[in-house]
C-alpha cells in the first residue's frame, strides 16, 4: 500500500485551519471642516467551537445563560450550538453593554471553546445626520449605500478572509494575529458638506414636511463659485445602524435617484436654451389669451391667482409663471430643432454638470415628440430629470452661464464649462429677481438682500397615464446675492397636503435656510 504523504499533510492542515471573515480597518468620512461623520471602533464578536464543549449539560447551561441577554433568542443559540463546524460566529460586533454581560458569563465557562475576538465596527457619531448621503455598511464592512458604497474601494476593502489555526486539541492559537488586523486607518475621505448647515437644514426641512404632512423632501445648498455641495438634506432619513427597518425609497438619495417632472421650475432653463440659439430674443413678447390651443389640447395657466393677459415679455412670463407664455415661446422653434436642443443641453451636456459620477442623475425626454409635448416641456411637463440636475443648471445661470461642476468630494477640481452665454444668463438672472420681488416667489424675499429664484408646482404623473389628482411636487430654486450670486439653494417637497404651491410651501423654507447661510458666515 502506497501512502500519499502530500495528501496526509493537506488533510492534517485542513483539520487545523478554518477560514473566517474578519473586519479590516475602514477609512474615516469627514465634513469640509474635518468633523468626523463616520469612523470605526474596535468591537468584539462572540464565537464558539461546538466540538470543544465537554458535555450536553454544559452546552445547555451555556445557551440558557446567554439567552438571558437581550438580542440572543434561545432558539437561535440552540441551532448555533448544535452545528458540527469547528468554528462559528454566535454574535458579530456586539454593543458594549452586551459585551460586558457576555464577558461575565464566559468567566463561568473556561476552556469550553467559546470566546471573544476583536473586530471593527462602523460608527456614525451624529446618527442620521447626512443620511442617506453617507449610506451605511454591512456586517462585513462592505459599503451598501451612499458614499460608503460608491467610495468603498477607497475607504477600505471589505473583511478579509483569514485562516484560524487550531492546535492539536482544536483550540485557536492565533487570536492575537486576527485582532492585530483591527487598528486605526490613515485613510480619510473629506466631503464638501458643512455639518452644521446640514444639521440645521435637516431640522428646518423636517418641520416643513411635518407642517404640510408631505411624503418627503430635500434641500440642496451649493457654492456656485466652487461647485461644492454644502448641504444635501433629506427627510425621512434612515438610521444607518438599522437600515434594514426602512423601505428602499428612504435610503436612496432622493434628489439624485427620483426622476420627476419639474414643472415651472424648468422655464428659465428652456428659455436660456431658446435665447442662446436665437429662437427668441430678450425683447420677444407673447400675447397671452385665456388658453393656448395646440393640436387638440388646450393649455391654461395655473390657478394660483397670478393670471397674465395681453402682450407679455419674457420677464412677465417668468414673474407670473405663465404656462401659455412658456408654451408659445417653445413653439417658435422648428419641432425637430427644439427636441435636438433639449437632447444636447439636457442629455449630452450632463457630463459637464458633476465632477464625479456619484452625483449623476437621470433625464428622460418625451417619447413622442409632437407639438403638444413641445409646448408642455417648456413648463416641465412630459419631461423628467433629477432635482440635482435642475440645481446644476441654476448654478450655471447664477454663475453667468458657466457651470463649475458640482462636487461632493472636497479635493475634486472640476473644469468650468460654459453652458449659456453670459449675456443671456445675466438676463434670465435679472428676470428671476422680478419673480421674487413681485411675482410667484415673493415668499423668498429677504430684507436687504436681492434674491433671484423660481417657483415650481408640478403635477405627479400616474403610471396609468395622465396625472394623479391632488398630488403635487412643490419646489423653489433660488440664489443670492442676485448681483453676484454665491449660493444656490433648492427646496423640493413631495406631495404636500392642503397648500401645494411651490411659492407657498418651498419658497419660505428657502428663505429660512438662506438667512441661516448668511448668519453662519458662509
Coordinates of C-alpha atoms in Angstrom, one line a residue, residues 132-350:
X132 CA -28.8 58.8 3.2
X133 CA -25.9 60.7 1.6
X134 CA -23.3 58.9 3.8
X135 CA -25.0 55.5 3.4
X136 CA -24.1 52.5 5.5
X137 CA -22.1 49.3 5.6
X138 CA -22.9 45.6 6.0
X139 CA -21.8 43.2 8.7
X140 CA -18.5 42.6 6.8
X141 CA -17.9 46.3 6.4
X142 CA -18.8 46.4 2.8
X143 CA -20.4 49.7 1.7
X144 CA -24.1 49.1 0.8
X145 CA -25.4 52.5 0.0
X146 CA -24.4 56.2 -0.5
X147 CA -20.8 57.4 -0.1
X148 CA -19.9 54.2 1.8
X149 CA -20.8 52.2 -1.3
X150 CA -19.5 54.4 -4.1
X151 CA -16.2 55.0 -2.4
X152 CA -15.9 51.5 -0.9
X153 CA -12.6 50.7 -2.6
X154 CA -11.0 53.9 -1.4
X155 CA -12.3 53.7 2.2
X156 CA -11.1 50.2 2.6
X157 CA -11.7 46.7 1.4
X158 CA -14.4 44.5 3.0
X159 CA -13.5 42.0 5.6
X160 CA -10.6 39.8 4.7
X161 CA -10.7 36.0 4.8
X162 CA -8.2 34.9 7.4
X163 CA -7.1 31.5 8.5
X164 CA -7.9 30.5 12.0
X165 CA -5.3 28.0 13.2
X166 CA -6.0 25.3 15.8
X167 CA -3.7 23.3 18.0
X168 CA -3.8 19.5 18.4
X169 CA -6.7 19.8 20.9
X170 CA -8.7 22.1 18.5
X171 CA -8.2 25.4 20.3
X172 CA -7.5 28.6 18.4
X173 CA -3.8 29.6 18.6
X174 CA -3.7 32.8 16.5
X175 CA -6.3 35.1 18.1
X176 CA -3.6 37.8 18.6
X177 CA -2.9 37.8 14.8
X178 CA -6.6 38.2 14.0
X179 CA -7.0 41.0 16.5
X180 CA -3.9 42.8 15.2
X181 CA -5.8 43.5 12.0
X182 CA -8.0 45.9 13.8
X183 CA -6.2 49.3 14.0
X184 CA -7.0 52.8 13.2
X185 CA -7.0 53.7 9.5
X186 CA -5.0 56.5 8.0
X187 CA -7.5 56.9 5.1
X188 CA -9.7 59.9 5.2
X189 CA -12.4 61.0 2.7
X190 CA -13.2 64.7 3.1
X191 CA -16.6 65.8 1.8
X192 CA -17.8 69.3 0.9
X193 CA -20.7 69.0 3.4
X194 CA -20.9 71.6 6.2
X195 CA -22.2 69.5 9.0
X196 CA -23.6 72.5 11.0
X197 CA -25.6 73.8 8.0
X198 CA -26.5 70.2 7.1
X199 CA -28.0 69.7 10.6
X200 CA -29.9 73.0 10.6
X201 CA -31.3 72.3 7.1
X202 CA -32.4 68.9 8.1
X203 CA -34.3 70.3 11.2
X204 CA -36.0 73.0 9.1
X205 CA -36.9 70.5 6.4
X206 CA -38.3 68.1 8.9
X207 CA -40.6 70.9 10.3
X208 CA -41.7 71.9 6.8
X209 CA -42.5 68.3 5.7
X210 CA -44.4 67.7 9.0
X211 CA -46.3 71.0 8.6
X212 CA -47.6 70.1 5.2
X213 CA -48.0 66.3 6.0
X214 CA -45.8 65.7 2.9
X215 CA -44.3 62.4 1.9
X216 CA -40.7 63.5 1.7
X217 CA -38.5 66.5 1.0
X218 CA -34.9 67.5 0.1
X219 CA -32.8 70.7 0.4
X220 CA -29.5 71.3 -1.5
X221 CA -27.1 74.2 -0.9
X222 CA -24.3 74.8 -3.4
X223 CA -21.5 77.3 -3.6
X224 CA -21.7 78.3 -7.2
X225 CA -18.1 79.6 -7.3
X226 CA -16.6 76.3 -6.3
X227 CA -19.4 73.8 -7.2
X228 CA -19.2 72.5 -3.6
X229 CA -22.4 71.0 -2.2
X230 CA -22.6 72.3 1.3
X231 CA -25.8 70.6 2.2
X232 CA -27.7 67.6 0.8
X233 CA -30.5 67.2 3.3
X234 CA -33.4 64.7 3.0
X235 CA -36.3 63.6 5.1
X236 CA -37.3 61.0 6.1
X237 CA -33.8 59.8 7.0
X238 CA -32.6 56.4 7.9
X239 CA -30.8 55.1 11.0
X240 CA -27.6 53.7 9.4
X241 CA -27.4 51.1 12.2
X242 CA -31.0 49.8 11.4
X243 CA -31.2 50.5 7.7
X244 CA -33.0 47.1 7.3
X245 CA -36.0 48.5 9.1
X246 CA -36.6 51.1 6.3
X247 CA -38.1 50.8 2.8
X248 CA -35.6 51.2 -0.1
X249 CA -37.0 54.6 -1.2
X250 CA -36.0 56.0 2.2
X251 CA -32.3 55.1 1.8
X252 CA -31.9 56.2 -1.8
X253 CA -30.7 59.8 -2.5
X254 CA -34.0 61.4 -3.4
X255 CA -32.5 64.4 -5.3
X256 CA -30.4 62.0 -7.5
X257 CA -32.5 58.9 -7.9
X258 CA -36.0 60.3 -8.0
X259 CA -36.9 61.2 -11.6
X260 CA -39.7 63.8 -11.6
X261 CA -41.5 66.3 -13.9
X262 CA -40.1 69.6 -12.6
X263 CA -43.0 71.9 -13.6
X264 CA -42.5 75.6 -14.0
X265 CA -39.0 75.5 -12.4
X266 CA -38.0 74.3 -15.9
X267 CA -38.9 77.5 -17.6
X268 CA -35.7 79.5 -17.0
X269 CA -33.6 76.6 -18.3
X270 CA -35.7 76.2 -21.5
X271 CA -35.7 80.0 -22.1
X272 CA -31.9 80.1 -21.7
X273 CA -31.7 77.4 -24.4
X274 CA -34.1 79.3 -26.7
X275 CA -32.2 82.6 -26.2
X276 CA -28.8 81.0 -26.8
X277 CA -30.0 79.6 -30.1
X278 CA -31.6 82.8 -31.2
X279 CA -35.1 81.3 -31.4
X280 CA -36.3 84.1 -29.2
X281 CA -34.7 87.4 -28.1
X282 CA -34.8 89.3 -24.9
X283 CA -37.4 91.6 -26.5
X284 CA -39.7 88.8 -27.6
X285 CA -43.3 89.2 -26.4
X286 CA -46.3 86.9 -26.3
X287 CA -49.9 87.8 -26.5
X288 CA -51.4 85.8 -23.6
X289 CA -55.1 84.8 -24.0
X290 CA -57.4 82.6 -21.9
X291 CA -55.7 79.5 -23.2
X292 CA -53.2 78.2 -25.8
X293 CA -54.7 75.8 -28.4
X294 CA -52.1 73.2 -29.5
X295 CA -53.4 70.4 -31.8
X296 CA -56.4 69.0 -29.8
X297 CA -55.1 70.2 -26.4
X298 CA -55.8 73.4 -24.6
X299 CA -53.1 74.8 -22.3
X300 CA -54.2 77.0 -19.4
X301 CA -52.2 78.9 -16.8
X302 CA -52.2 77.6 -13.2
X303 CA -54.9 78.7 -10.9
X304 CA -52.8 80.4 -8.3
X305 CA -54.3 83.8 -8.8
X306 CA -51.3 85.2 -10.8
X307 CA -53.0 85.4 -14.1
X308 CA -51.3 87.2 -17.0
X309 CA -53.0 88.6 -20.1
X310 CA -52.2 90.6 -23.2
X311 CA -48.8 91.3 -24.7
X312 CA -46.3 89.9 -22.2
X313 CA -42.5 89.9 -22.1
X314 CA -40.2 87.0 -21.1
X315 CA -39.8 88.7 -17.7
X316 CA -43.6 88.8 -17.2
X317 CA -43.9 85.2 -18.3
X318 CA -41.4 84.1 -15.6
X319 CA -42.7 86.5 -13.0
X320 CA -46.2 85.2 -13.2
X321 CA -45.2 81.7 -14.3
X322 CA -47.4 81.6 -17.4
X323 CA -47.7 78.2 -19.0
X324 CA -49.4 79.8 -22.0
X325 CA -46.4 82.1 -22.4
X326 CA -43.8 79.3 -22.0
X327 CA -45.6 77.0 -24.4
X328 CA -45.9 79.8 -27.0
X329 CA -42.1 80.6 -26.8
X330 CA -41.2 76.9 -27.2
X331 CA -43.4 76.6 -30.3
X332 CA -41.4 79.3 -32.0
X333 CA -38.7 76.7 -32.7
X334 CA -38.9 74.2 -35.5
X335 CA -40.0 71.0 -33.8
X336 CA -37.0 68.8 -34.7
X337 CA -34.6 71.6 -33.8
X338 CA -36.3 72.1 -30.4
X339 CA -36.0 68.5 -29.3
X340 CA -32.5 68.2 -30.7
X341 CA -31.6 71.2 -28.5
X342 CA -33.2 69.7 -25.4
X343 CA -31.2 66.5 -26.1
X344 CA -28.0 68.4 -26.4
X345 CA -28.4 70.6 -23.3
X346 CA -30.1 68.1 -21.0
X347 CA -28.5 64.8 -22.1
X348 CA -25.3 65.5 -23.9
X349 CA -24.2 68.3 -21.6
X350 CA -25.0 66.3 -18.4

